[in-house]
Coordinates of N, CA and C in Angstrom, one line a residue:
M28 N -0.5 -7.1 9.9 CA 0.2 -6.0 10.5 C -0.8 -5.3 11.4
P29 N -0.5 -5.2 12.7 CA -1.4 -4.4 13.6 C -1.4 -2.9 13.2
R30 N -2.5 -2.2 13.5 CA -2.7 -0.8 13.1 C -1.6 0.1 13.7
D31 N -1.2 -0.2 14.9 CA -0.2 0.7 15.6 C 1.2 0.5 14.9
Q32 N 1.5 -0.7 14.5 CA 2.7 -1.0 13.7 C 2.7 -0.3 12.4
F33 N 1.5 -0.3 11.7 CA 1.4 0.4 10.4 C 1.5 1.9 10.6
D34 N 0.9 2.4 11.7 CA 1.1 3.9 11.9 C 2.5 4.3 12.2
K35 N 3.3 3.4 12.9 CA 4.7 3.7 13.1 C 5.5 3.7 11.8
L36 N 5.1 2.7 10.9 CA 5.8 2.6 9.7 C 5.5 3.9 8.8
V37 N 4.3 4.3 8.8 CA 3.9 5.5 8.0 C 4.7 6.7 8.5
D38 N 4.8 6.9 9.9 CA 5.6 8.0 10.5 C 7.1 7.8 10.2
R39 N 7.6 6.6 10.2 CA 9.0 6.4 9.9 C 9.4 6.7 8.4
L40 N 8.4 6.5 7.5 CA 8.7 6.8 6.1 C 8.4 8.2 5.7
E41 N 7.8 9.0 6.5 CA 7.4 10.4 6.2 C 8.6 11.2 5.7
P42 N 9.7 11.2 6.4 CA 10.8 12.0 5.9 C 11.3 11.5 4.5
C43 N 11.3 10.2 4.3 CA 11.6 9.7 3.0 C 10.6 10.1 1.9
R44 N 9.4 10.1 2.3 CA 8.3 10.6 1.3 C 8.6 12.0 0.9
Q45 N 9.0 12.8 1.9 CA 9.2 14.3 1.5 C 10.4 14.4 0.5
I46 N 11.4 13.6 0.7 CA 12.5 13.6 -0.3 C 12.0 13.2 -1.7
L47 N 11.2 12.1 -1.7 CA 10.6 11.6 -3.0 C 9.8 12.7 -3.6
T48 N 8.9 13.4 -2.8 CA 8.1 14.4 -3.3 C 8.9 15.5 -3.9
D49 N 10.0 15.9 -3.3 CA 10.8 17.0 -3.8 C 11.4 16.6 -5.1
A50 N 11.8 15.3 -5.2 CA 12.4 14.8 -6.5 C 11.4 14.8 -7.6
E51 N 10.2 14.4 -7.2 CA 9.1 14.4 -8.2 C 8.8 15.8 -8.7
R52 N 8.9 16.8 -7.9 CA 8.6 18.1 -8.3 C 9.6 18.6 -9.3
Q53 N 10.8 18.1 -9.3 CA 11.8 18.5 -10.2 C 11.8 17.7 -11.5
A54 N 11.0 16.6 -11.5 CA 11.0 15.7 -12.7 C 10.3 16.4 -13.9
Q55 N 10.7 16.1 -15.1 CA 10.1 16.7 -16.3 C 8.6 16.4 -16.5
D56 N 8.2 15.2 -16.0 CA 6.8 14.7 -16.2 C 5.9 15.2 -15.1
S57 N 6.4 16.0 -14.2 CA 5.6 16.5 -13.1 C 4.9 17.8 -13.4
D58 N 3.8 18.1 -12.7 CA 3.1 19.3 -12.9 C 3.5 20.4 -11.9
G59 N 4.6 20.2 -11.1 CA 5.1 21.1 -10.2 C 4.5 20.9 -8.8
R60 N 3.6 20.0 -8.6 CA 3.0 19.7 -7.3 C 3.4 18.4 -6.8
G61 N 4.4 17.7 -7.4 CA 4.9 16.4 -7.0 C 4.0 15.2 -7.4
R62 N 3.3 15.4 -8.5 CA 2.6 14.2 -9.0 C 2.6 14.3 -10.5
N63 N 2.4 13.1 -11.1 CA 2.3 13.0 -12.5 C 0.8 13.5 -12.9
P64 N 0.7 14.4 -13.8 CA -0.7 14.9 -14.1 C -1.6 13.8 -14.7
G65 N -1.1 12.7 -15.1 CA -2.0 11.7 -15.6 C -2.6 10.8 -14.5
F66 N -2.2 11.0 -13.3 CA -2.7 10.1 -12.2 C -3.2 11.0 -11.1
G67 N -4.2 10.5 -10.3 CA -4.7 11.3 -9.2 C -3.8 11.3 -8.0
T68 N -4.1 12.1 -7.1 CA -3.2 12.1 -5.9 C -3.7 11.1 -4.9
L69 N -2.8 10.7 -4.0 CA -3.1 9.7 -3.0 C -2.3 10.1 -1.8
D70 N -2.9 10.2 -0.6 CA -2.2 10.6 0.6 C -1.1 9.6 1.0
H71 N -0.2 10.0 1.8 CA 1.0 9.2 2.2 C 0.5 7.8 2.8
R72 N -0.4 7.9 3.6 CA -0.9 6.6 4.3 C -1.4 5.6 3.3
H73 N -2.2 6.1 2.3 CA -2.7 5.1 1.3 C -1.6 4.7 0.3
R74 N -0.6 5.6 0.1 CA 0.5 5.2 -0.7 C 1.2 4.0 -0.1
V75 N 1.5 4.1 1.2 CA 2.2 3.0 1.9 C 1.4 1.8 1.9
L76 N 0.1 1.9 2.2 CA -0.8 0.8 2.2 C -0.8 0.1 0.8
A77 N -0.9 0.9 -0.3 CA -0.9 0.3 -1.6 C 0.4 -0.4 -1.9
A78 N 1.5 0.2 -1.5 CA 2.8 -0.5 -1.7 C 2.9 -1.8 -1.0
I79 N 2.5 -1.8 0.2 CA 2.5 -3.1 1.0 C 1.6 -4.1 0.4
L80 N 0.4 -3.7 0.1 CA -0.5 -4.7 -0.6 C 0.0 -5.2 -1.9
N81 N 0.7 -4.4 -2.6 CA 1.3 -4.8 -3.9 C 2.4 -5.7 -3.7
C82 N 3.3 -5.4 -2.7 CA 4.5 -6.3 -2.4 C 4.0 -7.6 -1.9
R83 N 3.1 -7.6 -1.0 CA 2.6 -8.9 -0.4 C 1.7 -9.7 -1.3
N84 N 1.1 -9.0 -2.3 CA 0.1 -9.6 -3.2 C -1.1 -10.1 -2.3
T85 N -1.4 -9.3 -1.3 CA -2.4 -9.7 -0.4 C -3.8 -9.7 -1.1
I86 N -4.1 -8.6 -1.7 CA -5.3 -8.6 -2.6 C -4.9 -7.9 -3.9
T87 N -5.7 -8.0 -4.9 CA -5.4 -7.3 -6.1 C -5.6 -5.8 -5.9
L88 N -4.9 -5.0 -6.7 CA -5.0 -3.6 -6.6 C -6.4 -3.1 -7.1
T89 N -7.0 -4.0 -8.0 CA -8.3 -3.7 -8.5 C -9.3 -3.7 -7.3
L90 N -9.2 -4.8 -6.5 CA -10.1 -4.9 -5.3 C -9.8 -3.9 -4.3
A91 N -8.5 -3.6 -4.1 CA -8.1 -2.5 -3.1 C -8.7 -1.2 -3.6
G92 N -8.6 -0.9 -4.8 CA -9.2 0.4 -5.4 C -10.7 0.4 -5.2
E93 N -11.3 -0.7 -5.4 CA -12.8 -0.7 -5.1 C -13.1 -0.5 -3.7
L94 N -12.3 -1.0 -2.8 CA -12.5 -0.8 -1.3 C -12.3 0.6 -0.9
I95 N -11.3 1.3 -1.5 CA -11.0 2.7 -1.0 C -11.5 3.8 -2.0
G96 N -12.2 3.3 -3.0 CA -12.8 4.3 -3.9 C -11.8 5.0 -4.9
R97 N -10.8 4.3 -5.3 CA -9.8 4.8 -6.3 C -9.7 3.8 -7.4
H98 N -9.2 4.3 -8.6 CA -9.0 3.4 -9.7 C -7.7 2.6 -9.5
R99 N -7.7 1.4 -10.0 CA -6.6 0.5 -9.9 C -5.3 1.1 -10.4
N100 N -5.4 1.9 -11.5 CA -4.2 2.5 -12.1 C -3.6 3.5 -11.1
V101 N -4.4 4.2 -10.4 CA -3.9 5.2 -9.4 C -3.1 4.5 -8.3
L102 N -3.7 3.4 -7.8 CA -3.0 2.6 -6.8 C -1.7 2.0 -7.3
S103 N -1.8 1.5 -8.5 CA -0.6 0.9 -9.1 C 0.6 1.9 -9.3
Y104 N 0.2 3.1 -9.8 CA 1.2 4.1 -10.0 C 1.9 4.5 -8.7
H105 N 1.0 4.8 -7.6 CA 1.6 5.2 -6.4 C 2.3 4.1 -5.6
A106 N 1.8 2.9 -5.8 CA 2.5 1.7 -5.1 C 3.9 1.6 -5.7
R107 N 4.0 1.7 -7.0 CA 5.3 1.6 -7.7 C 6.2 2.7 -7.3
R108 N 5.7 3.9 -7.1 CA 6.5 5.1 -6.7 C 6.9 5.0 -5.2
T109 N 6.1 4.3 -4.4 CA 6.3 4.3 -3.0 C 7.1 3.0 -2.5
R110 N 7.1 2.0 -3.3 CA 7.7 0.8 -3.0 C 9.2 0.9 -2.6
P111 N 10.0 1.7 -3.2 CA 11.4 1.9 -2.8 C 11.5 2.4 -1.3
L112 N 10.5 3.2 -0.9 CA 10.5 3.7 0.5 C 10.5 2.6 1.5
L113 N 9.9 1.4 1.2 CA 9.7 0.3 2.1 C 11.1 -0.2 2.6
A114 N 12.1 0.1 1.8 CA 13.5 -0.4 2.2 C 13.9 0.3 3.5
F115 N 13.3 1.5 3.8 CA 13.7 2.3 5.0 C 12.7 1.9 6.1
G116 N 11.9 0.9 6.0 CA 10.9 0.5 7.0 C 11.5 -0.3 8.1
G117 N 12.7 -0.7 8.0 CA 13.3 -1.5 9.1 C 13.3 -3.0 8.8
T118 N 14.1 -3.7 9.6 CA 14.3 -5.2 9.3 C 13.0 -6.0 9.6
D119 N 12.2 -5.6 10.5 CA 11.0 -6.3 10.8 C 9.9 -6.3 9.7
L120 N 10.1 -5.4 8.8 CA 9.2 -5.2 7.6 C 9.4 -6.4 6.6
A121 N 10.6 -6.9 6.5 CA 10.9 -8.0 5.5 C 9.9 -9.2 5.7
A122 N 9.7 -9.6 6.9 CA 8.8 -10.7 7.2 C 7.4 -10.4 6.8
I123 N 7.0 -9.2 7.0 CA 5.6 -8.8 6.7 C 5.4 -8.8 5.1
L124 N 6.5 -8.5 4.4 CA 6.3 -8.4 3.0 C 6.4 -9.7 2.2
T125 N 6.3 -10.8 2.9 CA 6.4 -12.1 2.3 C 5.2 -12.2 1.3
R126 N 5.5 -12.5 0.1 CA 4.5 -12.5 -1.0 C 3.7 -13.7 -1.0
Q127 N 2.4 -13.5 -1.1 CA 1.4 -14.6 -1.2 C 1.2 -15.0 -2.6
T128 N 0.8 -16.2 -2.9 CA 0.7 -16.7 -4.3 C -0.6 -16.3 -5.0
H129 N -1.7 -16.4 -4.3 CA -3.0 -16.2 -5.0 C -3.9 -15.3 -4.1
P130 N -3.8 -14.0 -4.5 CA -4.6 -13.0 -3.7 C -6.1 -13.1 -4.1
P131 N -7.0 -12.8 -3.1 CA -8.4 -12.8 -3.4 C -8.7 -11.7 -4.5
R132 N -9.6 -12.0 -5.4 CA -9.9 -11.0 -6.5 C -11.2 -10.4 -6.4
T133 N -12.0 -10.9 -5.5 CA -13.4 -10.3 -5.3 C -13.6 -10.1 -3.8
L134 N -14.6 -9.3 -3.5 CA -14.9 -9.0 -2.1 C -15.4 -10.2 -1.4
E135 N -16.1 -11.1 -2.0 CA -16.5 -12.3 -1.4 C -15.3 -13.2 -1.1
A136 N -14.3 -13.3 -1.9 CA -13.1 -14.1 -1.7 C -12.3 -13.5 -0.5
L137 N -12.3 -12.1 -0.4 CA -11.6 -11.5 0.7 C -12.3 -11.8 2.0
K138 N -13.6 -11.7 2.0 CA -14.4 -12.0 3.2 C -14.1 -13.5 3.6
S139 N -14.0 -14.4 2.7 CA -13.7 -15.8 3.0 C -12.3 -15.9 3.7
V140 N -11.3 -15.2 3.1 CA -10.0 -15.3 3.7 C -10.0 -14.7 5.1
I141 N -10.7 -13.6 5.3 CA -10.8 -13.0 6.6 C -11.4 -13.9 7.6
E142 N -12.5 -14.5 7.2 CA -13.2 -15.5 8.0 C -12.3 -16.7 8.4
Q143 N -11.6 -17.2 7.5 CA -10.6 -18.3 7.8 C -9.6 -17.9 8.8
D144 N -9.0 -16.7 8.6 CA -8.0 -16.2 9.5 C -8.6 -16.0 10.9
D145 N -9.9 -15.4 11.0 CA -10.5 -15.3 12.3 C -10.7 -16.6 13.0
N146 N -11.1 -17.6 12.2 CA -11.3 -19.0 12.8 C -10.0 -19.5 13.3
M147 N -8.9 -19.3 12.6 CA -7.6 -19.8 13.0 C -7.2 -19.1 14.3
I148 N -7.4 -17.8 14.4 CA -7.1 -17.0 15.6 C -7.9 -17.5 16.8
E149 N -9.2 -17.7 16.6 CA -10.0 -18.2 17.6 C -9.6 -19.6 18.1
A150 N -9.2 -20.5 17.2 CA -8.8 -21.8 17.5 C -7.5 -21.8 18.3
A151 N -6.6 -20.9 17.9 CA -5.3 -20.8 18.6 C -5.4 -20.2 20.0
S152 N -6.4 -19.3 20.2 CA -6.5 -18.7 21.5 C -7.3 -19.5 22.5
S153 N -8.0 -20.6 22.0 CA -8.8 -21.5 22.9 C -7.9 -22.4 23.7

C-alpha cells in the first residue's frame, strides 16, 4: 500500500476512531481516557497499521513491535480493537487485506522479502 493511500485511509477512519474512543471511555474496564489500563496507548496511525499488518499477516506482531518499539501485546490489543474500523475503509481495502500464509518472523527474513519484492519491481519495470 503506497504511503499516500495509507494516509487517506487513516484520515477516512478518524471519525470512526472517535466513536470507538467514546465507547471505550464508557466501558467498565476503561480508566476514563479511552484505553484499557493494562495496555499502553498507541496513536491512531499505528493502530491502523497494526490492524492491517495483523489482517494481512504481513509480519508477526512481535516483529512489528520490535520495529516500532512496542510490546507485541500492545499491538495485538490495539489491532484487535481497531480491526472492525477497517470495514469502513472502502471497497479497495479488501484486496489489500488478502492474508499471506507465512509472515517473516525475524528482521533478516523481512529484509529478504523486501529484497525479493524490489527485485521483482525492477524486473517488471525493465
